[in-house]
Short mmCIF file of C-alpha atoms in Angstrom, two decimals:
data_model
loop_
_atom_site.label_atom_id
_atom_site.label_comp_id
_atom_site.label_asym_id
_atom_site.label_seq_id
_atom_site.Cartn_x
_atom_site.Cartn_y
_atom_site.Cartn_z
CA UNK A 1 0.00 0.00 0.00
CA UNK A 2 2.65 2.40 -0.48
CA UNK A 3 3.04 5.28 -2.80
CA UNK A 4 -0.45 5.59 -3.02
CA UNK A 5 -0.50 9.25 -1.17
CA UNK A 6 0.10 10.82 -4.57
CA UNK A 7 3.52 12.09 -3.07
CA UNK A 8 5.80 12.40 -5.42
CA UNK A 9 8.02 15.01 -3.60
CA UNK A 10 6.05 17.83 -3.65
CA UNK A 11 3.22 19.30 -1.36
CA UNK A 12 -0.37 17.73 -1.99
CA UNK A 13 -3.28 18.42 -0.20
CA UNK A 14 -5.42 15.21 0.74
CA UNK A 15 -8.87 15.32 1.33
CA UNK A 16 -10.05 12.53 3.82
CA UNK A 17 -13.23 11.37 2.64
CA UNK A 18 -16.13 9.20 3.21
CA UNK A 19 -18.37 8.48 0.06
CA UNK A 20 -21.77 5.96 0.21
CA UNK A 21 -20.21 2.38 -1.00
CA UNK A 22 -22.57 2.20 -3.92
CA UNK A 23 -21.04 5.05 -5.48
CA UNK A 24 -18.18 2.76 -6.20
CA UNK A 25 -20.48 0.42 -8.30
CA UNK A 26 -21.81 3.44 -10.31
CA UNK A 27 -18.61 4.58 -11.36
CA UNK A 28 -18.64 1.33 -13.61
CA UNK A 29 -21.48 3.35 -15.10
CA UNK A 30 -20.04 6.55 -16.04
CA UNK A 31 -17.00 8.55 -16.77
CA UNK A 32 -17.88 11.78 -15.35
CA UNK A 33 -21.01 12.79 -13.63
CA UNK A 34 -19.84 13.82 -9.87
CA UNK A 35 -19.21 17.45 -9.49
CA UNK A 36 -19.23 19.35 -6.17
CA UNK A 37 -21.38 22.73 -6.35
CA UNK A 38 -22.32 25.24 -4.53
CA UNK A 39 -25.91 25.81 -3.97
CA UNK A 40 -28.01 27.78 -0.86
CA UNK A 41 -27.95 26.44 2.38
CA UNK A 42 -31.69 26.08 3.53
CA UNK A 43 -31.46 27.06 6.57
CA UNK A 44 -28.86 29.98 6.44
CA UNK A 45 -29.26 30.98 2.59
CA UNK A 46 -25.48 30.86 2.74
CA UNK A 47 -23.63 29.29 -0.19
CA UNK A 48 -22.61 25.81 0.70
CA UNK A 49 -21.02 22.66 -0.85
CA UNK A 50 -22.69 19.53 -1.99
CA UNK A 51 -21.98 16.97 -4.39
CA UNK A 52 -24.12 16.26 -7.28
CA UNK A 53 -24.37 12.75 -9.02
CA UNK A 54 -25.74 13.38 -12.46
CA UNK A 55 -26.36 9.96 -13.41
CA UNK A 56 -29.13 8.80 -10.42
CA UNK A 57 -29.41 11.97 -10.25
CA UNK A 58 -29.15 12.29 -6.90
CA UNK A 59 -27.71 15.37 -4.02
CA UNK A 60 -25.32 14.64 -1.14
CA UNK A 61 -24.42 17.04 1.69
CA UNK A 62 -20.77 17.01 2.93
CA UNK A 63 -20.37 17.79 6.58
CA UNK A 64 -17.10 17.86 7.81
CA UNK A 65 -15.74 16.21 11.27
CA UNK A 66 -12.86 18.19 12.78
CA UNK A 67 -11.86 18.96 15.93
CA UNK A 68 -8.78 21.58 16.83
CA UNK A 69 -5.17 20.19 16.65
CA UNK A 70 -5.37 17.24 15.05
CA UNK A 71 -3.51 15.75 11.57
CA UNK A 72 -3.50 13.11 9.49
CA UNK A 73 -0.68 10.52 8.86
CA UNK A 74 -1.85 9.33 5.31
CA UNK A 75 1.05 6.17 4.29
CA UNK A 76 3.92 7.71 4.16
CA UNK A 77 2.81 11.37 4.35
CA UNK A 78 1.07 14.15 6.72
CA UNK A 79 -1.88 16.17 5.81
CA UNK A 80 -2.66 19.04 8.34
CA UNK A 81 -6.21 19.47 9.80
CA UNK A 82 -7.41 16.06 10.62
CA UNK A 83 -10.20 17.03 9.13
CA UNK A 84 -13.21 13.93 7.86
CA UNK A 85 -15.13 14.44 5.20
CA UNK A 86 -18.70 12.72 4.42
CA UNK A 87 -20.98 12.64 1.66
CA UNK A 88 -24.39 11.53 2.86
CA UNK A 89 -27.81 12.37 0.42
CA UNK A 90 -29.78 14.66 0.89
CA UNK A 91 -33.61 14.89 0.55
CA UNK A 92 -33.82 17.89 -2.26
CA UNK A 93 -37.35 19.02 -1.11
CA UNK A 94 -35.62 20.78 1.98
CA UNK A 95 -33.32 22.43 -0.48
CA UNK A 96 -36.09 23.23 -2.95
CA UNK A 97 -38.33 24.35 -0.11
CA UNK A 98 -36.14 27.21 0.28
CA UNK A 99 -37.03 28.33 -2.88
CA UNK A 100 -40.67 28.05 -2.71
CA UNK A 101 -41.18 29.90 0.96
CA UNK A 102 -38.65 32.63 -0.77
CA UNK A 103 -41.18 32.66 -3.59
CA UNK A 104 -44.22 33.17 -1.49
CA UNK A 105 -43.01 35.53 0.66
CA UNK A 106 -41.33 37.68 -2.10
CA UNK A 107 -42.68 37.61 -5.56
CA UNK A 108 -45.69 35.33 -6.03
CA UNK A 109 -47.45 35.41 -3.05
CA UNK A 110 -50.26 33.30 -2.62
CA UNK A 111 -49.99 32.61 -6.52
CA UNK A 112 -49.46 29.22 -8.34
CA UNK A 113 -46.23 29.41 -10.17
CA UNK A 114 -44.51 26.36 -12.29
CA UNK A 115 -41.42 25.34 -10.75
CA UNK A 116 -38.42 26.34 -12.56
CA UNK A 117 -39.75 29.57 -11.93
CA UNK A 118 -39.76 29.63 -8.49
CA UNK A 119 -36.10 27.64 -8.46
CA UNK A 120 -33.89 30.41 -10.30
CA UNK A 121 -31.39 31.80 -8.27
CA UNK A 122 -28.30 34.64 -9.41
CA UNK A 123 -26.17 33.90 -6.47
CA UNK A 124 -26.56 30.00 -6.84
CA UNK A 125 -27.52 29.15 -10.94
CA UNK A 126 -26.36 25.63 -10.37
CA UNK A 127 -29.79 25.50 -8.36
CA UNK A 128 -31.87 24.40 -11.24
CA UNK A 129 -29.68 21.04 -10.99
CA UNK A 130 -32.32 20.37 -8.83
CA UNK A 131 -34.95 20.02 -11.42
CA UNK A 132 -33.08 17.21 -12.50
CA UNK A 133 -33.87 15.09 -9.84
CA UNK A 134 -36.15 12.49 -9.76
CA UNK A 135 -39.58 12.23 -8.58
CA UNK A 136 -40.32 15.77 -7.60
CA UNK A 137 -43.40 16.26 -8.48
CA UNK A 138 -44.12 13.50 -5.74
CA UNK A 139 -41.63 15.35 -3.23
CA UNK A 140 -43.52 18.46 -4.09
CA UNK A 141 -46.80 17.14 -2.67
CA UNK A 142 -45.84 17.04 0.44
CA UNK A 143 -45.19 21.21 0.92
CA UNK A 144 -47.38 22.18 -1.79
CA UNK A 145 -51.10 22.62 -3.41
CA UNK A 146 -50.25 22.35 -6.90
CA UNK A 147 -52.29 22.98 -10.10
CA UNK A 148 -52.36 21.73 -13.74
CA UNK A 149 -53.14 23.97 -16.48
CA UNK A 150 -52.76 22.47 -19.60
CA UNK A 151 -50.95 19.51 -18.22
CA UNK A 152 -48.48 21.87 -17.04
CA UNK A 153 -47.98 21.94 -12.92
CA UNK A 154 -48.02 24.61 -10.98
CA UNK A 155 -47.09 25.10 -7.12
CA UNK A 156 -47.97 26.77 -4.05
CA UNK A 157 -46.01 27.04 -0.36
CA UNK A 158 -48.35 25.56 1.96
CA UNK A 159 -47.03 25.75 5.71
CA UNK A 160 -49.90 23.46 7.13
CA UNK A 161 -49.02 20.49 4.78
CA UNK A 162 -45.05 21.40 5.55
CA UNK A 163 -45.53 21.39 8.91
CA UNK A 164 -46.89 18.01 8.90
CA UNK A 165 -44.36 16.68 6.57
CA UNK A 166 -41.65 18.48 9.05
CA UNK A 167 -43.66 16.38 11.86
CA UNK A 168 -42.90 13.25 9.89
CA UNK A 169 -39.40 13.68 9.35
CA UNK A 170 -39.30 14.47 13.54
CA UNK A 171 -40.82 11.12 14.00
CA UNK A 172 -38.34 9.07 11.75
CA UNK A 173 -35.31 10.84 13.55
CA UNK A 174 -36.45 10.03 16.85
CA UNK A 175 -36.76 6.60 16.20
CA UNK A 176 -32.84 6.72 14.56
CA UNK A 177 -32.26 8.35 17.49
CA UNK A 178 -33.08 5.68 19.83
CA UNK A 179 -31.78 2.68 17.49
CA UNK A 180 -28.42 4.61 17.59
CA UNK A 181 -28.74 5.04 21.17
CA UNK A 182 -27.92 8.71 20.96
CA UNK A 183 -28.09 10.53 24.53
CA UNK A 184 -30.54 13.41 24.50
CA UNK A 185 -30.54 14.80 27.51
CA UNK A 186 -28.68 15.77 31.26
CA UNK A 187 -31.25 13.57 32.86
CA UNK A 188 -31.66 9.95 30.11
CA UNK A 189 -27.61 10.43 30.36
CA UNK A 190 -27.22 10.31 34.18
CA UNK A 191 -29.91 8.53 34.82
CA UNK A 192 -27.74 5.68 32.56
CA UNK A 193 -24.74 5.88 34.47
CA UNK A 194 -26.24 5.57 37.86
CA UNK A 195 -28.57 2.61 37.30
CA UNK A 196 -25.83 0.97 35.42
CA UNK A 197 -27.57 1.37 31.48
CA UNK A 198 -31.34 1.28 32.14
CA UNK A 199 -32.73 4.02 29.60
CA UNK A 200 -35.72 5.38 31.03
CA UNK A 201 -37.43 5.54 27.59
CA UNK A 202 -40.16 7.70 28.64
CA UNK A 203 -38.46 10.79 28.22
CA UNK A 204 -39.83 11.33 24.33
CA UNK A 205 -39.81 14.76 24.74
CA UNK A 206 -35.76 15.18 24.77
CA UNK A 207 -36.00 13.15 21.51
CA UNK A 208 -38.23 15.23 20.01
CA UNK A 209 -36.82 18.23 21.04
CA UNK A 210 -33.36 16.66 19.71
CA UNK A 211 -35.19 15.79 16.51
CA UNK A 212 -36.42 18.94 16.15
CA UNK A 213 -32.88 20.59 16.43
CA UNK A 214 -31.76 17.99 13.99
CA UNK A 215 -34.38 18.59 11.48
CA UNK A 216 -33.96 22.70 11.94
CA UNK A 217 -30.91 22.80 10.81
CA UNK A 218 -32.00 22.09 7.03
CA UNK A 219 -35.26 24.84 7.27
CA UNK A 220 -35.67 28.62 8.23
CA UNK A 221 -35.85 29.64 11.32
CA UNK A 222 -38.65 31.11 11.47
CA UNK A 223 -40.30 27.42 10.11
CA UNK A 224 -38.04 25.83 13.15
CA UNK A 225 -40.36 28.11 15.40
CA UNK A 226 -43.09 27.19 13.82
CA UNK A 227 -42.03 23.47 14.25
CA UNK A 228 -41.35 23.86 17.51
CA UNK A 229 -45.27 25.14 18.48
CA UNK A 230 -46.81 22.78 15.73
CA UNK A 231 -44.89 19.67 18.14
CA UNK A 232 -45.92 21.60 21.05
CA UNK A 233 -42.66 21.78 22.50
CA UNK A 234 -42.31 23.98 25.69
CA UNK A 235 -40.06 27.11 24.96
CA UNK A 236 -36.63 27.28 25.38
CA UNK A 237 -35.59 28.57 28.68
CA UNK A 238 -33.51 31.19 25.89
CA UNK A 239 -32.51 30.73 22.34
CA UNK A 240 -30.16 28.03 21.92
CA UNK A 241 -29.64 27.59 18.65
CA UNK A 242 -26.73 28.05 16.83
CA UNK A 243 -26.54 30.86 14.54
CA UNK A 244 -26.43 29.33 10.90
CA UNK A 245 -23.00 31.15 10.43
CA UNK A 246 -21.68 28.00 12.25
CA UNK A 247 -22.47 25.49 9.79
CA UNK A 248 -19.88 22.69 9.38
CA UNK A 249 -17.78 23.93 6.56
CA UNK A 250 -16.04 22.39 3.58
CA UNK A 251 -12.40 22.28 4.77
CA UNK A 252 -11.92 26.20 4.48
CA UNK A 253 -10.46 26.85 7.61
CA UNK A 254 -6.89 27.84 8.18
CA UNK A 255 -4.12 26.15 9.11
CA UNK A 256 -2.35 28.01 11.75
CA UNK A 257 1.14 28.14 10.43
CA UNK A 258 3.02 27.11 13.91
CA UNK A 259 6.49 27.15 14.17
CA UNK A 260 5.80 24.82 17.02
CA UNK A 261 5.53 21.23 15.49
CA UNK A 262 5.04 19.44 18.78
CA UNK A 263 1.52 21.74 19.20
CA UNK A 264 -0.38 18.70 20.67
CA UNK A 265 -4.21 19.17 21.24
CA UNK A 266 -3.67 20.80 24.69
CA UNK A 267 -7.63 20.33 25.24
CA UNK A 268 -7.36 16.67 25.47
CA UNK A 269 -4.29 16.90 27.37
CA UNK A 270 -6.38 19.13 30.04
CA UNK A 271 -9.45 17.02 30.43
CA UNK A 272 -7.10 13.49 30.58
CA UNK A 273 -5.52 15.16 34.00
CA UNK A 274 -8.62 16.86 35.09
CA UNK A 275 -10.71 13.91 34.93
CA UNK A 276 -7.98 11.81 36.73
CA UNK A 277 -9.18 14.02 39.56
CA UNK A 278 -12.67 13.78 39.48
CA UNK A 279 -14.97 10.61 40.89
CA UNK A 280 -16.65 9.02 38.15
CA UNK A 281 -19.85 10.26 38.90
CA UNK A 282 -18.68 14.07 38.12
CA UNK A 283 -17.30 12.86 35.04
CA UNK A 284 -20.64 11.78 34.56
CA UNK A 285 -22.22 15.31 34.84
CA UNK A 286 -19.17 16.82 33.02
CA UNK A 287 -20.51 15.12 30.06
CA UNK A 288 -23.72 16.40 30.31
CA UNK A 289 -25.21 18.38 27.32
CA UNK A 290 -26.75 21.93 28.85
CA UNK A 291 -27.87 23.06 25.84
CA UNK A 292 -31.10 20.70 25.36
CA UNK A 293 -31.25 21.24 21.58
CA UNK A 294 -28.74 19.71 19.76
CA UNK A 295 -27.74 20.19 16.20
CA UNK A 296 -25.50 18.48 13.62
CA UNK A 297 -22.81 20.80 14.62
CA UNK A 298 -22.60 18.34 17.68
CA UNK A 299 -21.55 15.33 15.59
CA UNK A 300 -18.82 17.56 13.60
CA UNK A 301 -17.01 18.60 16.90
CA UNK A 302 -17.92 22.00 16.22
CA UNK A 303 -18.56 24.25 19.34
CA UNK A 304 -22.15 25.11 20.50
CA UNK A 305 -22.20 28.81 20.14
CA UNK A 306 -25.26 29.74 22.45
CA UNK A 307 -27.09 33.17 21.46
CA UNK A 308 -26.92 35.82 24.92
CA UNK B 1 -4.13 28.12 0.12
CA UNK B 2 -4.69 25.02 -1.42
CA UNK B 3 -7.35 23.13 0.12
CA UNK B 4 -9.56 25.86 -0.54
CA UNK B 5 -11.43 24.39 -3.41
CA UNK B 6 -14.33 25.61 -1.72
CA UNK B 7 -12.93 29.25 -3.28
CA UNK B 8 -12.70 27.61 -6.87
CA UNK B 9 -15.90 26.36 -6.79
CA UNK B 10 -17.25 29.83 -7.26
CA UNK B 11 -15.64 30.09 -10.37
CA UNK B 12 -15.13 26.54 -11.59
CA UNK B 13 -16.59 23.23 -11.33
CA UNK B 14 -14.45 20.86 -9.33
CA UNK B 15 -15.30 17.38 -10.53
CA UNK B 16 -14.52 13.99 -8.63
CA UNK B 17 -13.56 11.11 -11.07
CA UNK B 18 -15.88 8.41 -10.77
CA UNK B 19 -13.69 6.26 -12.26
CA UNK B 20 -11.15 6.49 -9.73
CA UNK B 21 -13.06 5.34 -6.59
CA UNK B 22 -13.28 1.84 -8.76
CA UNK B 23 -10.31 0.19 -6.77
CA UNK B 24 -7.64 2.76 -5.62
CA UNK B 25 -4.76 1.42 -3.86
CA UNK B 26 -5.52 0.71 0.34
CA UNK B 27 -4.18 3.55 2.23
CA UNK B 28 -2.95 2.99 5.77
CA UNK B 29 -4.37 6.83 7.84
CA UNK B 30 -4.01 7.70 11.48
CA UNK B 31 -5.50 9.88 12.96
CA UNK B 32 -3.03 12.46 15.09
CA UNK B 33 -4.70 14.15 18.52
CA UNK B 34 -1.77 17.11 17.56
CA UNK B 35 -1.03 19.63 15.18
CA UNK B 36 1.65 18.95 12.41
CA UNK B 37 1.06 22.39 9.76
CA UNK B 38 2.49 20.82 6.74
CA UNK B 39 1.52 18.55 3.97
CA UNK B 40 3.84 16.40 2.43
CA UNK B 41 5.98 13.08 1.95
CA UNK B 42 6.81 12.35 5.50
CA UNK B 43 8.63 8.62 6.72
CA UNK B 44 6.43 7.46 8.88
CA UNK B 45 7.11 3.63 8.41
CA UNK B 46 10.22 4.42 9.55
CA UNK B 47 9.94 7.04 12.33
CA UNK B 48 6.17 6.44 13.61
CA UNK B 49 4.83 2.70 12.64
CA UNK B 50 7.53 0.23 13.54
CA UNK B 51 6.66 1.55 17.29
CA UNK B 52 3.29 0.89 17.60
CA UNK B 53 2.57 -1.71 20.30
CA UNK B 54 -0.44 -3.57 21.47
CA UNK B 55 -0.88 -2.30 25.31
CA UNK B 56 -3.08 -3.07 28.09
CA UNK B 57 -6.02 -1.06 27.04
CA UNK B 58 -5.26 -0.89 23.32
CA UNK B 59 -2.42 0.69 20.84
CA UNK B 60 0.29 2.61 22.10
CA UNK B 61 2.89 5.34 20.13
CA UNK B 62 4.82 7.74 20.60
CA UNK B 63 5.00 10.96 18.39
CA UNK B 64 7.52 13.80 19.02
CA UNK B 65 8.46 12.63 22.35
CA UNK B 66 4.62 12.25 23.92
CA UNK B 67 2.98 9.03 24.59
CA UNK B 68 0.18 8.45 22.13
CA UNK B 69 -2.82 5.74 22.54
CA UNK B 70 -4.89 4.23 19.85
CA UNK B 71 -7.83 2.38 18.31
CA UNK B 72 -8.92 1.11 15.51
CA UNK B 73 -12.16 2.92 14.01
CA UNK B 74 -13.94 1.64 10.99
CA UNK B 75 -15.59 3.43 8.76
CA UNK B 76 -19.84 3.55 8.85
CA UNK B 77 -21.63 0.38 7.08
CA UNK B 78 -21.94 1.53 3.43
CA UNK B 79 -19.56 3.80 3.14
CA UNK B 80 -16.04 3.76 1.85
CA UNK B 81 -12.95 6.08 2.95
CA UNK B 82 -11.47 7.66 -0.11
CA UNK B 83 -8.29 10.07 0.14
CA UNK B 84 -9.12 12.50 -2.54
CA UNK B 85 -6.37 14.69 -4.25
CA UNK B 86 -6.62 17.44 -7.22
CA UNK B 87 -5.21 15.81 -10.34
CA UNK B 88 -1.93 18.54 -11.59
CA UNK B 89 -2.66 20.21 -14.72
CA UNK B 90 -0.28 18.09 -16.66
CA UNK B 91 -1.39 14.56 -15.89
CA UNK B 92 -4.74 16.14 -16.88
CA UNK B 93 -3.62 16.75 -20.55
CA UNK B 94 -2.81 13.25 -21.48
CA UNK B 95 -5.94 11.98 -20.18
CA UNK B 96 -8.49 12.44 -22.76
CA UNK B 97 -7.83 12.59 -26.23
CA UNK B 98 -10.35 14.63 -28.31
CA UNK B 99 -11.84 12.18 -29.59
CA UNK B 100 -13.26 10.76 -26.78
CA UNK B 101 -14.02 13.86 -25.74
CA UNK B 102 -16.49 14.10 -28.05
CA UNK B 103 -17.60 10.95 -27.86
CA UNK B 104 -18.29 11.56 -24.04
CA UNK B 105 -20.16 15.00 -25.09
CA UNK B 106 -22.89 12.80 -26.79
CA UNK B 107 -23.40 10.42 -24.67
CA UNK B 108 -24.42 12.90 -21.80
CA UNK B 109 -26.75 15.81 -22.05
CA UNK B 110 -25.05 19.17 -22.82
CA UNK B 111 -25.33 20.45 -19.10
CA UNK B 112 -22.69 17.37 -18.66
CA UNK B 113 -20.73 20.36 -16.80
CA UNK B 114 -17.75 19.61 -17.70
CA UNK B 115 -15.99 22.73 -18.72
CA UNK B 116 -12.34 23.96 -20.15
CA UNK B 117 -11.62 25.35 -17.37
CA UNK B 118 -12.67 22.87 -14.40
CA UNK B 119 -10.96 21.18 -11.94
CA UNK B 120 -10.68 17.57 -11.50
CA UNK B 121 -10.74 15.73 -8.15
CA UNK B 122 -10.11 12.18 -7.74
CA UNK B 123 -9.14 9.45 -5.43
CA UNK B 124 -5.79 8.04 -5.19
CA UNK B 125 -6.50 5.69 -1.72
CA UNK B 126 -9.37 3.85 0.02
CA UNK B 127 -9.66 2.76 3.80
CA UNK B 128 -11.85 0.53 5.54
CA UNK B 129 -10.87 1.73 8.83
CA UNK B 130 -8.32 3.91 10.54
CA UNK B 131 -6.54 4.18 14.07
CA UNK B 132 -7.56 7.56 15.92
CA UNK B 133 -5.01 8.15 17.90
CA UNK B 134 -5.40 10.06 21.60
CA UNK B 135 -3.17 11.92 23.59
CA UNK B 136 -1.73 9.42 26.69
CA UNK B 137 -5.30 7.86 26.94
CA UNK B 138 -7.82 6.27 24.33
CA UNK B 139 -9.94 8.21 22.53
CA UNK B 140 -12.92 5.61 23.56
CA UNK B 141 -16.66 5.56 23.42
CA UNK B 142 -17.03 9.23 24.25
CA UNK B 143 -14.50 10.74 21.62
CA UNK B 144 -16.46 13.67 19.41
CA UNK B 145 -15.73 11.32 16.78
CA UNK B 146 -17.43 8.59 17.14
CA UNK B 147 -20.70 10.46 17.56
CA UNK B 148 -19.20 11.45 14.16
CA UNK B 149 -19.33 8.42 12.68
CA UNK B 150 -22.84 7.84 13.63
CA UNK B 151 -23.58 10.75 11.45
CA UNK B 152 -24.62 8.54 8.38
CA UNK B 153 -27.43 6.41 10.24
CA UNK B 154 -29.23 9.25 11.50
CA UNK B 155 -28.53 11.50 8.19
CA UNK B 156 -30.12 8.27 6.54
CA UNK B 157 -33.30 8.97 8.62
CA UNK B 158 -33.78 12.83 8.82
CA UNK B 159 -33.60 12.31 4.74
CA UNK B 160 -35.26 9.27 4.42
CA UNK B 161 -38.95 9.62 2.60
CA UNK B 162 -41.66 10.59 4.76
CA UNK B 163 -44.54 7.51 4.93
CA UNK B 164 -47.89 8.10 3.06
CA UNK B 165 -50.80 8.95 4.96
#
């Protein structure tokens, strides 16, 4: 397995990447066809990165994992940045609901408009890649009323019927939730530890509210507010969510030029000794989120950034 | 800087070669709980593997003088690691001939994207799993990355079809 870091002397940057298996098999398929583009965020309107397969067609989303001071060893090389890349679809209709809230708030209001119409976009032209993709009209049901004129369909926002498809994505993610065993709260958490890994599984409204911060992070937030009453979750004590500037992002961050090459990740170093110290049951509450809401950010080991 | 493709992708589409996630070469990666600000050929099955011992509680290095321990991670059900580099200008060149240029440009539909001036991406290494490496103890259960590497399950079923009424 050596030589196969593309080193041949001279600097490379290597991307450390995690792709769905079956995109191996396509590639028998097809010669060209994946192409990263950037297209708007839905929740933040920002500009971000996805990869487009233009043979399914299908959309992937690439969050990055990377946490501070940490590198790669890649064969016989090193690649700063440690950071992990994966490709995971996407469902589009988040991506073209953006579009059609835009629309009805903006232009059309209340009107029916045909859909590559209402997906145009200066800032992000490669958005109309997602007319390519199949089975929208079905997709489209789900946030819509639509009309046909002339057997020619035409679309309208419709927050009750999004609401309720928002509720049904809530459900599935609670269930992955609990199949992945993911701790969503202070009290399911502690509660673990002290009666040695009995779940209390009655607490279903920290996996909703997780859900919910799951799901918001791919809608507006003023639709994640709207969620949030429509699942009748109790307000947050104060708004915890994190500002969509703090998206994961594609692998644009710096690389502090140290002189120091032994900069270890003095984080890790810290909690090792302080945790030495402490009795295992305030390691226990160490560990525990505060937040209540959790959002992807948490599985890409960037920091919760808490508004006030 | 050049891992900012992110920048070029303003400008230019970066493509990823299908072809080359096929059957690259098996790349051995660990993952470093330090900073190291380069990127380059580095001997490290000379300097860093030959050391690595099985310990009590799991792998243990050393790196720079500090006591490293380690796991082995593999990668999500379904998914493959790929290390991904930008194909140089040059190699580019030879690649196609015209001919099958063409040839490609009828086969697809003319938003086939590729352009004169885009980039190409494509993968020179695959993985199956790595070893994360932590700073005098085990990463272990609790490490930020291996609620990471859950990512793919749940992303499955936040963007998984809703069921019909």
């Amino acid at each position: 397995a050596r030589g196969a870091d593309g080193g041949d002397g001279a600097s490379v940057w290597q991307h450390v990447f995690l792709l769905p298996e079956y995109l191996k098999d396509d590639s028998k398929k097809m010669k060209s066809g994946l192409v990263f583009v950037k297209l708007a965020n839905p929740c933040s309107g920002e500009g971000t990165i996805y990869l487009f397969n233009m043979c399914l067609p299908q959309l992937f989303e690439i969050k990055v994992f990377k946490e501070k001071n940490h590198s790669w060893f890649i064969n016989e090389s090193v690649q700063s940045g440690g950071l992990l890349h994966f490709a995971t679809p996407v469902d589009p209709l988040f991506l073209l609901l953006h579009y059609l809230i835009k629309a009805d708030k903006e232009s059309f209001q209340g009107k029916f408009q045909p859909l590559d119409q209402v997906v145009m976009d200066d800032m992000f032209p490669d958005c109309i890649l997602l007319l390519k993709l199949p089975e929208l009209e079905k997709l489209l049901q789900h946030v819509t009323e639509e009309k046909e004129v002339d057997k020619k369909k035409y679309y309208k926002y419709s927050k009750e019927k999004t609401l309720k498809w928002l509720g049904k994505k809530v459900n599935q993610t609670m269930a992955a939730l609990k199949t992945n065993k993911v701790n969503v709260s202070a009290r399911v958490q502690s509660t673990a530890f002290f009666s040695g890994g009995q779940v209390s599984s009655d607490k279903d409204e920290d996996y909703v509210r997780y859900a919910h911060g799951l799901i918001s992070d791919y809608i507006p937030k003023q639709l994640s507010d709207d969620l949030s009453k429509y699942l009748k979750l109790p307000e947050p004590p104060a708004s915890v969510r994190n500002p969509p500037s703090k998206k994961a992002k594609l692998s644009d961050e710096p690389v502090m030029a140290k002189e120091d090459y032994t900069k270890f990740n003095s984080k890790d170093f810290k909690t090792v000794k302080k945790n030495s110290k402490m009795t295992a049951a305030q390691k226990a509450l160490a560990k525990v989120d505060k937040s209540g809401m959790k959002s992807i950010d948490s599985f890409f080991g960037t920091k919760h950034v808490k508004k006030k | 800087m050049e891992n900012s493709y992110e920048e070029t992708i303003d400008k230019r589409r970066v493509h990823l070669r299908p072809d080359t996630l096929r059957d690259p070469a098996p790349a051995s990666l660990h993952l470093l709980p330090c900073e190291v600000p380069v990127n380059r050929p580095t001997p490290v099955g000379r300097f860093f593997t030959p050391a690595i011992r099985m310990g009590r509680d799991g792998l243990e290095a050393s790196f720079r003088g500090r006591s490293l321990r380690g796991e082995e991670v593999v990668v999500p059900p379904g998914f493959v690691g790929y290390v991904v580099t930008e194909e140089k200008a040059e190699v580019l060149m030879g690649k196609q001939d015209d001919h099958e240029r063409q040839e490609q440009e009828l086969l697809e539909p003319p938003e086939a994207l590729e352009r004169d001036c885009d980039r190409f991406m494509g993968a020179t290494a695959s993985f199956s799993s790595f070893t994360v490496w932590g700073l005098e103890s085990i990463p272990g259960p609790d490490a930020k990355l291996r609620g990471a590497l859950s990512w793919p399950s749940l992303a499955a079923a936040i963007h998984a079809q809703v069921p019909e009424d």
